[in-house]
Coordinates of C-alpha atoms in Angstrom, one line a residue:
M126 CA -45.2 26.6 148.1
I127 CA -42.8 29.3 147.1
L128 CA -40.2 28.7 144.5
T129 CA -38.3 32.0 144.5
G130 CA -34.9 30.6 145.2
M131 CA -35.0 28.1 142.3
L132 CA -36.6 30.6 139.9
S133 CA -34.1 33.3 140.7
S134 CA -31.3 31.0 139.7
V135 CA -33.0 30.2 136.4
V136 CA -33.6 33.8 135.6
S137 CA -29.9 34.6 136.3
A138 CA -28.8 31.8 134.1
A139 CA -31.0 33.0 131.3
H140 CA -29.6 36.5 131.4
S141 CA -25.9 35.7 132.2
G142 CA -26.3 38.9 134.2
P143 CA -28.7 40.6 136.7
V144 CA -32.3 39.7 137.3
F145 CA -34.7 42.3 135.9
K146 CA -37.4 43.4 138.3
G147 CA -40.0 46.0 137.9
R148 CA -38.7 49.1 136.2
Q149 CA -35.4 47.4 135.5
L150 CA -37.2 45.7 132.6
K151 CA -37.9 49.2 131.1
E152 CA -34.2 50.1 131.6
V153 CA -33.2 47.0 129.6
Q154 CA -35.5 48.0 126.8
K155 CA -34.0 51.5 126.7
L156 CA -30.6 49.9 126.1
N157 CA -32.0 47.9 123.1
P158 CA -34.5 50.3 121.5
G159 CA -34.5 48.4 118.2
T160 CA -35.8 45.2 119.7
D161 CA -39.4 44.0 120.2
D162 CA -41.2 41.1 121.9
K163 CA -40.8 38.8 119.0
S164 CA -37.1 39.2 118.7
D165 CA -36.1 39.8 122.3
I166 CA -36.3 36.2 123.5
I167 CA -34.2 36.7 126.6
Q168 CA -36.5 39.5 127.9
S169 CA -39.5 37.3 127.3
V170 CA -38.0 34.5 129.4
A171 CA -37.0 36.9 132.1
L172 CA -40.5 38.4 132.3
A173 CA -42.2 35.0 132.4
L174 CA -40.0 33.9 135.3
Q175 CA -40.5 37.2 137.1
L176 CA -44.3 36.6 136.7
L177 CA -43.9 33.2 138.4
E178 CA -41.8 34.7 141.2
T179 CA -44.3 37.5 141.8
L180 CA -47.2 35.1 142.0
A181 CA -45.3 32.7 144.2
E182 CA -44.4 35.4 146.7
S183 CA -48.1 36.5 147.0
D184 CA -50.5 34.9 149.5
A185 CA -53.5 36.0 147.3
E186 CA -54.5 35.9 143.7
I187 CA -53.2 38.8 141.5
G188 CA -54.8 40.5 138.5
V189 CA -53.3 41.7 135.3
T190 CA -53.2 45.3 136.3
A191 CA -51.3 44.7 139.5
L192 CA -48.8 42.4 137.8
A193 CA -48.1 44.9 135.1
S194 CA -47.6 47.7 137.7
S195 CA -45.3 45.5 139.8
L196 CA -43.2 44.5 136.8
G197 CA -43.2 47.8 135.1
T198 CA -44.6 46.8 131.7
T199 CA -47.9 46.9 129.8
K200 CA -51.0 44.9 130.6
S201 CA -51.1 43.5 127.0
R202 CA -47.6 42.1 127.3
I203 CA -48.3 40.7 130.7
Y204 CA -51.6 39.1 129.5
R205 CA -49.8 37.3 126.6
H206 CA -47.3 35.7 129.0
L207 CA -50.1 34.8 131.5
R208 CA -52.1 33.0 128.8
T209 CA -49.0 31.0 127.8
L210 CA -48.2 30.0 131.4
V211 CA -51.9 29.0 132.1
T212 CA -51.9 26.9 128.9
L213 CA -48.7 25.1 130.2
G214 CA -50.1 24.6 133.6
Y215 CA -47.6 26.7 135.6
I216 CA -50.2 29.1 136.8
S217 CA -54.0 29.0 137.0
Q218 CA -56.8 31.6 136.6
S219 CA -59.8 31.9 138.9
E220 CA -63.1 31.6 137.0
E221 CA -64.7 33.9 139.6
T222 CA -62.2 36.7 140.0
E223 CA -60.2 36.2 136.7
R224 CA -57.0 36.7 138.8
Y225 CA -54.0 34.4 138.8
R226 CA -52.1 32.1 141.2
I227 CA -49.4 29.5 140.9
G228 CA -50.4 26.2 139.3
A229 CA -50.0 22.5 140.0
R230 CA -47.2 22.1 137.5
L231 CA -45.1 24.8 139.1
I232 CA -45.7 23.3 142.5
A233 CA -44.6 19.9 141.3
L234 CA -41.5 21.4 139.7
G235 CA -40.6 23.0 143.0
K236 CA -41.0 19.8 144.9
A237 CA -38.8 17.9 142.4
A238 CA -36.1 20.6 142.6
S239 CA -36.2 20.6 146.4
G240 CA -36.1 16.8 146.6
S241 CA -33.1 16.6 144.3
A242 CA -31.1 19.0 146.3
D243 CA -28.6 17.2 148.5
L244 CA -28.7 18.7 152.0
T245 CA -25.1 18.1 152.8
S246 CA -23.7 19.6 149.6
V247 CA -26.1 22.6 149.8
A248 CA -25.1 23.3 153.4
L249 CA -21.4 22.8 153.2
P250 CA -20.3 26.3 151.9
H251 CA -22.6 27.9 154.5
M252 CA -21.1 25.7 157.2
R253 CA -17.6 26.9 156.2
V254 CA -18.6 30.5 156.4
L255 CA -20.2 30.0 159.8
R256 CA -17.0 28.2 161.0
D257 CA -14.8 31.0 159.7
V258 CA -17.0 33.7 161.2
T259 CA -17.4 32.2 164.7
G260 CA -14.2 30.0 165.0
H261 CA -16.3 27.2 166.4
A262 CA -17.0 23.7 165.1
V263 CA -20.2 23.5 163.0
S264 CA -22.5 20.5 162.8
L265 CA -25.3 19.7 160.4
G266 CA -28.0 17.4 161.7
Q267 CA -31.0 15.7 160.0
V268 CA -34.3 15.3 161.8
E269 CA -35.2 11.7 162.3
Q270 CA -37.9 9.9 164.3
D271 CA -35.7 9.3 167.3
G272 CA -33.6 12.5 167.3
I273 CA -31.1 14.4 165.3
R274 CA -28.7 12.4 163.1
I275 CA -25.4 14.3 162.6
L276 CA -24.6 14.3 158.8
N277 CA -21.5 16.4 158.8
T278 CA -19.2 18.3 161.1
L279 CA -16.5 20.9 160.4
A280 CA -13.8 21.3 163.0
G281 CA -13.4 24.7 164.5
N282 CA -10.3 27.0 164.7
M283 CA -10.0 26.8 168.5
Q284 CA -7.0 25.3 170.3
I285 CA -9.2 22.6 171.8
E286 CA -11.1 20.7 169.2
V287 CA -14.8 20.2 170.1
G288 CA -17.4 18.7 167.9
V289 CA -20.0 16.0 167.2
R290 CA -19.0 12.9 165.3
P291 CA -21.0 12.3 162.1
G292 CA -23.4 9.5 162.5
S293 CA -24.2 10.4 166.1
L294 CA -27.8 10.5 167.2
L295 CA -28.7 13.4 169.5
A296 CA -31.7 13.3 171.7
F297 CA -34.6 15.7 171.2
T298 CA -34.8 16.6 174.9
N299 CA -31.2 17.4 176.0
S300 CA -29.5 18.8 172.8
A301 CA -29.8 22.2 171.3
Q302 CA -30.3 20.6 167.9
G303 CA -33.1 18.4 169.2
K304 CA -34.9 21.1 171.1
V305 CA -34.9 23.6 168.2
A306 CA -36.4 20.8 166.0
L307 CA -39.1 20.1 168.7
A308 CA -40.0 23.8 168.9
S309 CA -40.9 23.8 165.2
M310 CA -43.2 20.7 165.4
S311 CA -46.9 20.7 165.8
D312 CA -48.2 19.9 169.3
E313 CA -49.3 16.5 168.0
D314 CA -45.9 15.6 166.5
R315 CA -44.1 16.9 169.5
A316 CA -46.2 14.8 171.9
A317 CA -45.4 11.7 169.9
V318 CA -41.6 12.1 170.3
I319 CA -41.3 13.4 173.9
P320 CA -41.1 10.6 176.3
S321 CA -43.4 10.5 179.3
K322 CA -40.4 10.6 181.6
L323 CA -37.5 12.9 180.7
S324 CA -34.2 11.3 181.5
A325 CA -31.3 13.3 182.8
A326 CA -28.0 13.0 180.9
T327 CA -26.5 15.4 183.5
Q328 CA -27.7 17.3 186.5
F329 CA -28.5 20.2 184.2
T330 CA -30.9 18.4 182.0
I331 CA -34.5 19.6 182.3
T332 CA -36.6 16.7 183.6
D333 CA -39.8 18.4 184.7
Q334 CA -42.4 18.2 181.9
E335 CA -44.0 21.6 182.6
E336 CA -40.7 23.4 182.8
F337 CA -39.6 21.6 179.6
R338 CA -42.8 22.7 177.7
A339 CA -42.2 26.3 178.7
H340 CA -38.6 26.0 177.6
I341 CA -39.6 24.7 174.2
D342 CA -42.2 27.5 173.8
K343 CA -39.5 30.0 174.5
I344 CA -37.3 28.4 171.8
R345 CA -40.1 28.5 169.4
D346 CA -40.5 32.2 169.8
Q347 CA -36.7 33.0 169.6
R348 CA -36.0 30.4 166.9
W349 CA -32.7 29.2 168.4
A350 CA -31.7 26.9 171.2
T351 CA -28.8 26.1 173.4
A352 CA -28.2 23.2 175.8
P353 CA -25.3 24.1 178.2
N354 CA -24.0 21.1 180.1
E355 CA -27.2 19.1 179.2
T356 CA -25.6 16.5 177.0
M357 CA -22.1 16.6 178.5
L358 CA -20.6 18.8 181.2
G359 CA -18.6 21.7 179.8
L360 CA -20.2 21.6 176.3
N361 CA -22.7 23.8 174.7
A362 CA -24.2 24.2 171.2
L363 CA -26.3 27.0 169.6
A364 CA -28.7 25.6 167.0
C365 CA -31.2 27.0 164.4
P366 CA -33.7 25.1 162.2
I367 CA -33.3 24.4 158.5
I368 CA -36.7 24.6 156.7
D369 CA -37.6 23.1 153.4
A370 CA -40.1 24.2 150.6
D371 CA -43.0 22.6 152.5
R372 CA -42.3 24.8 155.6
K373 CA -41.1 21.8 157.5
T374 CA -38.0 21.7 159.7
I375 CA -35.9 18.9 158.2
A376 CA -32.5 19.7 159.7
T377 CA -30.5 21.8 162.1
I378 CA -27.2 23.7 161.9
A379 CA -25.3 24.5 165.1
I380 CA -22.0 25.8 166.4
V381 CA -20.5 23.5 169.1
S382 CA -17.9 24.6 171.7
L383 CA -17.1 24.8 175.4
T384 CA -19.6 26.6 177.6
Q385 CA -17.1 29.4 178.2
Y386 CA -17.2 30.2 174.5
I387 CA -21.0 29.8 174.0
E388 CA -22.4 31.4 177.0
I389 CA -26.0 31.9 178.3
P390 CA -27.3 33.9 176.8
P391 CA -25.1 33.5 173.7
D392 CA -23.4 36.5 172.1
P393 CA -25.8 38.2 169.7
V394 CA -23.2 37.9 167.0
Q395 CA -23.2 34.1 167.4
I396 CA -27.0 34.0 167.2
Q397 CA -27.0 36.1 164.1
A398 CA -24.3 34.1 162.4
V399 CA -26.1 30.7 163.0
S400 CA -29.5 32.1 162.1
E401 CA -28.2 33.6 158.8
A402 CA -26.5 30.3 157.9
A403 CA -29.8 28.4 158.6
E404 CA -31.7 31.0 156.5
R405 CA -29.4 30.8 153.5
I406 CA -29.5 27.0 153.5
S407 CA -33.3 27.0 153.9
L408 CA -33.9 29.4 151.0
Q409 CA -31.6 27.4 148.8
L410 CA -33.8 24.4 149.6
G411 CA -36.9 26.3 148.5
C412 CA -38.1 27.6 151.9
P413 CA -40.6 30.4 151.5
K414 CA -39.0 33.8 152.2
D415 CA -41.8 34.8 154.6
M416 CA -40.6 32.2 157.1
W417 CA -37.6 34.4 157.8
E418 CA -39.2 37.9 157.8
N419 CA -39.9 38.2 161.5

């Protein structure tokens, strides 16, 4: 599990300034030539947190030499920090390779931080930005066993107000929010929630199982979904998944409007805006960065 979002915030707070990475640490030392490791407590905290971030971002164990090179400091300084972090349980060292990886205590800390983050409050500023950029109503939905529960909706700036009432439960099979959540599920989990018979809310709802599976596969590849006229005639939504620290889709964010304003295919600007909002919320919840690299 990657904890970079949480750790970056802690580093920034420790500095009351920029986060030091790589050779930036050397630049800070140049500004304070009279300081050393014993007296420069802030640099030590920064380096320890940068070590944790570097290990968390790596899929493999890392040795002292690679860490020192990445962070622009000496192996002896890196080693002292590593031994402290190992002793405290935040990282662990392989007996076979003598390389390092994140430890159980850091993983537990990340889960605690992710669990304490309130989805609605985290998402709200990003929802406002998305509403202001697109002009459309924005909805935040939570994935539940029977569909997507709308937690919050911001009204758009259009002359005709369109949105989804908080508390509404959207179906998995005929809403953009539900379909984008289905696309991120395992085959087993998806099979458990898709009914054997797909009901038609309108004449545009996909009811053929084979066609629906192909449709979900396409959504999985593109990482966004729409549902023009499928829930209600004249309405459409463009939704993207919100992913937590365990790489699980826990929610969706969507813009909602008339079909004449969210067309098929949607405007690339709209897709980018919704996707970026989903990414920012996900990263703030502890989602690994690599989930958004491709």
